[in-house]
CSV table of C-alpha atoms in Angstrom, one decimal:
chain,number,residue,atom,x,y,z
A,7,MET,CA,28.5,14.7,-25.2
A,8,ASN,CA,27.7,14.5,-28.9
A,9,ASN,CA,24.9,12.5,-30.6
A,10,ARG,CA,27.3,9.6,-31.3
A,11,ASP,CA,28.1,9.3,-27.6
A,12,ASP,CA,24.4,9.4,-26.8
A,13,VAL,CA,23.7,6.5,-29.2
A,14,PHE,CA,26.6,4.5,-27.8
A,15,THR,CA,25.5,5.1,-24.2
A,16,THR,CA,22.0,4.0,-25.0
A,17,ARG,CA,23.3,0.8,-26.7
A,18,ILE,CA,25.5,0.0,-23.7
A,19,LEU,CA,22.7,0.5,-21.2
A,20,THR,CA,20.3,-1.6,-23.3
A,21,LEU,CA,22.8,-4.5,-23.5
A,22,LEU,CA,23.4,-4.3,-19.8
A,23,LYS,CA,19.6,-4.4,-19.1
A,24,ILE,CA,19.1,-7.3,-21.4
A,25,ASP,CA,22.0,-9.3,-19.9
A,26,ALA,CA,21.0,-8.7,-16.3
A,27,ASN,CA,17.3,-9.5,-17.1
A,28,ASN,CA,18.2,-12.8,-18.9
A,29,LEU,CA,20.6,-13.9,-16.2
A,30,PHE,CA,18.2,-13.2,-13.3
A,31,ASN,CA,15.3,-14.9,-15.1
A,32,ARG,CA,17.4,-18.0,-15.7
A,33,LEU,CA,18.5,-18.2,-12.1
A,34,LYS,CA,14.9,-17.8,-10.8
A,35,SER,CA,12.8,-19.7,-13.4
A,36,ARG,CA,15.1,-22.7,-13.7
A,37,GLU,CA,15.9,-23.0,-10.0
A,38,SER,CA,14.1,-26.4,-9.4
A,39,GLU,CA,15.7,-27.9,-12.5
A,40,TYR,CA,19.4,-27.1,-12.0
A,41,LEU,CA,19.1,-27.9,-8.3
A,42,ALA,CA,17.5,-31.3,-9.1
A,43,ILE,CA,20.3,-32.1,-11.5
A,44,PHE,CA,22.9,-31.1,-8.9
A,45,SER,CA,21.1,-33.2,-6.2
A,46,GLN,CA,20.7,-36.3,-8.3
A,47,LYS,CA,23.9,-36.4,-10.3
A,48,ARG,CA,26.1,-34.3,-8.1
A,49,THR,CA,27.4,-32.6,-11.3
A,50,ARG,CA,28.1,-29.0,-11.8
A,51,ASP,CA,28.6,-28.9,-15.5
A,52,HIS,CA,25.2,-27.5,-16.2
A,53,PHE,CA,25.8,-24.4,-14.1
A,54,LYS,CA,27.8,-22.8,-16.8
A,55,GLU,CA,24.6,-22.6,-18.9
A,56,ILE,CA,22.7,-20.9,-16.1
A,57,PHE,CA,25.4,-18.3,-15.3
A,58,ILE,CA,26.0,-17.2,-18.9
A,59,SER,CA,26.6,-13.4,-18.9
A,60,LYS,CA,28.2,-10.8,-21.2
A,61,TYR,CA,29.0,-8.5,-18.3
A,62,PRO,CA,32.6,-9.7,-17.7
A,63,SER,CA,33.4,-8.9,-21.3
A,64,ILE,CA,32.4,-5.2,-20.9
A,65,SER,CA,35.5,-3.0,-20.6
A,66,MET,CA,36.0,-0.1,-18.2
A,67,GLY,CA,35.9,2.2,-21.2
A,68,ASP,CA,32.3,1.1,-21.9
A,69,LEU,CA,31.2,1.6,-18.4
A,70,LYS,CA,32.4,5.2,-18.2
A,71,TYR,CA,29.3,6.1,-20.2
A,72,CYS,CA,27.1,4.9,-17.4
A,73,SER,CA,26.1,7.0,-14.4
A,74,GLU,CA,27.6,6.3,-10.9
A,75,ASP,CA,24.3,4.9,-9.7
A,76,VAL,CA,24.2,2.4,-12.6
A,77,ILE,CA,27.8,1.3,-12.1
A,78,ILE,CA,27.3,0.8,-8.4
A,79,SER,CA,24.1,-1.2,-9.0
A,80,LEU,CA,25.8,-3.3,-11.7
A,81,ASP,CA,28.6,-4.1,-9.3
A,82,ALA,CA,26.3,-5.1,-6.5
A,83,PHE,CA,24.1,-7.3,-8.7
A,84,TYR,CA,26.9,-9.2,-10.5
A,85,THR,CA,29.0,-9.5,-7.3
A,86,LYS,CA,26.1,-11.3,-5.7
A,87,VAL,CA,25.7,-13.5,-8.8
A,88,ASP,CA,29.3,-14.4,-8.6
A,89,ASP,CA,28.9,-15.3,-4.9
A,90,MET,CA,26.1,-17.7,-5.8
A,91,ARG,CA,28.0,-19.2,-8.6
A,92,TRP,CA,31.1,-19.7,-6.4
A,93,TYR,CA,29.0,-21.4,-3.8
A,94,LEU,CA,27.3,-23.8,-6.2
A,95,TYR,CA,30.6,-24.8,-7.8
A,96,HIS,CA,32.4,-25.4,-4.5
A,97,THR,CA,29.9,-26.4,-1.8
A,98,ASP,CA,29.9,-29.7,-0.1
A,99,ASP,CA,26.5,-29.0,1.6
A,100,MET,CA,23.7,-31.5,1.5
A,101,PRO,CA,20.9,-30.9,-1.1
A,102,VAL,CA,18.4,-29.5,1.4
A,103,THR,CA,21.0,-27.0,2.7
A,104,VAL,CA,21.8,-26.1,-0.9
A,105,ASP,CA,18.2,-25.4,-1.6
A,106,ASP,CA,17.8,-23.1,1.4
A,107,ASN,CA,21.0,-21.2,0.5
A,108,VAL,CA,20.0,-20.8,-3.1
A,109,ARG,CA,16.6,-19.4,-2.1
A,110,HIS,CA,18.4,-17.0,0.2
A,111,PHE,CA,20.7,-15.9,-2.7
A,112,LEU,CA,17.7,-15.4,-5.0
A,113,ARG,CA,15.9,-13.2,-2.5
A,114,GLU,CA,18.9,-10.9,-2.2
A,115,LEU,CA,19.3,-10.9,-6.0
A,116,LYS,CA,15.7,-9.9,-6.5
A,117,GLU,CA,16.2,-6.7,-4.6
A,118,LEU,CA,19.5,-5.9,-6.3
A,119,TYR,CA,18.0,-6.7,-9.7
A,120,SER,CA,15.0,-4.4,-9.0
A,121,ASN,CA,17.3,-1.5,-8.1
A,122,LEU,CA,19.5,-2.1,-11.1
A,123,MET,CA,16.5,-2.1,-13.5
A,124,LEU,CA,15.3,1.1,-11.9
A,125,TYR,CA,18.5,3.0,-12.5
A,126,LEU,CA,18.9,1.6,-16.0
A,127,GLN,CA,15.4,2.6,-17.0
A,128,ALA,CA,16.0,6.1,-15.5
A,129,GLU,CA,19.1,6.4,-17.7
A,130,LEU,CA,17.4,5.1,-20.8
A,131,ASP,CA,14.2,7.1,-20.3
A,132,PRO,CA,14.6,10.1,-18.0
A,133,ASN,CA,11.0,11.1,-18.5
A,134,ASP,CA,9.7,7.8,-17.1
A,135,ASP,CA,8.9,8.2,-13.4
A,136,GLY,CA,8.5,4.4,-13.1
A,137,GLU,CA,5.1,4.7,-11.5
A,138,GLY,CA,2.3,2.5,-12.9
A,139,GLY,CA,-1.3,3.4,-13.4
A,140,GLU,CA,-2.8,6.8,-14.2
A,141,GLU,CA,-2.0,9.8,-12.0
A,142,GLY,CA,-4.4,10.2,-9.2
A,143,GLU,CA,-5.9,6.7,-9.7
A,144,ASP,CA,-5.7,5.9,-6.0
A,145,GLU,CA,-6.6,9.3,-4.7
A,146,GLU,CA,-9.8,9.8,-2.9
A,147,GLU,CA,-12.4,11.8,-4.7
A,148,ILE,CA,-12.8,15.3,-3.2
A,149,ILE,CA,-16.3,16.7,-3.3
A,150,ASP,CA,-16.6,20.3,-4.1
A,151,LEU,CA,-19.6,21.5,-2.2
A,152,GLU,CA,-19.9,24.6,-4.4
A,153,GLN,CA,-20.6,22.3,-7.3
A,154,VAL,CA,-23.2,20.2,-5.6
A,155,ASP,CA,-26.9,21.1,-6.0
A,156,LEU,CA,-28.0,21.4,-2.4
A,157,ILE,CA,-31.7,21.0,-1.5
A,158,ASP,CA,-33.5,24.2,-0.5
A,159,LEU,CA,-35.1,23.1,2.7
A,160,PRO,CA,-37.6,26.0,2.9
A,161,ASP,CA,-39.2,24.9,-0.4
A,162,ILE,CA,-39.9,21.4,0.9
A,163,ASP,CA,-43.5,20.7,1.9
A,164,PHE,CA,-43.5,18.0,4.6
A,165,ASP,CA,-47.3,18.0,4.8
A,166,VAL,CA,-47.3,18.4,8.5
A,167,GLU,CA,-50.6,19.6,9.9
A,168,GLU,CA,-50.3,22.1,12.7
A,169,THR,CA,-52.2,21.4,15.8
A,170,GLU,CA,-53.7,24.4,17.5
A,171,LEU,CA,-53.9,24.4,21.2
A,172,PRO,CA,-57.1,25.7,22.7
A,173,GLU,CA,-56.6,29.3,23.7
A,174,SER,CA,-58.6,28.9,26.8
A,175,SER,CA,-56.6,25.9,28.0
A,176,GLU,CA,-53.9,28.0,29.8
A,177,GLU,CA,-56.5,30.4,31.2
A,178,SER,CA,-58.8,27.6,32.3
A,179,SER,CA,-55.9,25.9,34.1
A,180,ASP,CA,-55.1,29.1,35.9
A,181,GLU,CA,-58.7,29.8,36.9
A,182,VAL,CA,-59.2,26.2,38.1
A,183,PHE,CA,-56.0,26.4,40.2
A,184,ASN,CA,-56.8,29.9,41.7
A,185,ASP,CA,-60.4,29.2,42.4
A,186,ARG,CA,-59.9,25.7,43.7
A,187,ASP,CA,-61.0,25.0,47.3
A,188,PRO,CA,-57.8,24.1,49.3
A,189,SER,CA,-59.8,21.3,51.0
A,190,LYS,CA,-60.4,19.6,47.6
A,191,ASN,CA,-58.0,18.3,45.1
A,192,LEU,CA,-58.4,18.7,41.3
A,193,ALA,CA,-60.7,15.6,41.3
A,194,GLY,CA,-63.0,17.2,43.8
A,195,GLU,CA,-62.0,14.8,46.5
A,196,ASP,CA,-61.3,15.8,50.2
A,197,THR,CA,-57.7,16.6,51.0
A,198,ILE,CA,-56.3,16.5,54.5
A,199,LEU,CA,-57.6,20.0,55.1
A,200,GLY,CA,-61.0,18.8,54.2
A,201,VAL,CA,-61.2,16.4,57.1
A,202,PHE,CA,-61.2,19.2,59.6
A,203,ASN,CA,-63.6,22.1,60.1
A,204,LYS,CA,-62.3,25.6,59.8
A,205,GLU,CA,-63.3,26.1,63.5
A,206,ASP,CA,-61.0,23.2,64.4
A,207,LEU,CA,-58.1,24.7,62.6
A,208,LYS,CA,-58.2,28.2,63.8
A,209,ASP,CA,-56.5,27.4,67.1
A,210,LEU,CA,-53.5,25.7,65.4
């Protein structure tokens, strides 16, 4: 494909993008107005101004410069638009039902329109990934522990005074326990053995 074909393709894609964008925005932004006119006057003449599109005038020879994805997306979007147009021109439904059906059409068109814009933009700007925001904006910050100044705990002075236990406490306890009279408790009071004389216990 030469430079002339590239320029022609870019122009075709740009025209398709503008046409689809204008059509969808009219259908969506003027919904309440054209439905109110249809409900009050039961006229359909104003619909032709809402459904204005250049797409039907594009030839097969022009579309051959588009990718398969773009062509399929174009067909899906404009076919749904034609379904909505046909419904509004021929329906005998009551206004409330018409409102509900139009909202349903618009929900389906919104998804088809988004897909079409995605493929058109990919063709017009292959380097555009379509993602908004800076790369890594939503990624969680990863902390590199090697780059963090850790506190050297041995260098911290917690000002804790050491309490020295008396060296004689353990020995004193052992001596008191070993030298204690079995007939006396630690408080020096008589135990059950202290009630009896040794002479009374020797025959037991």
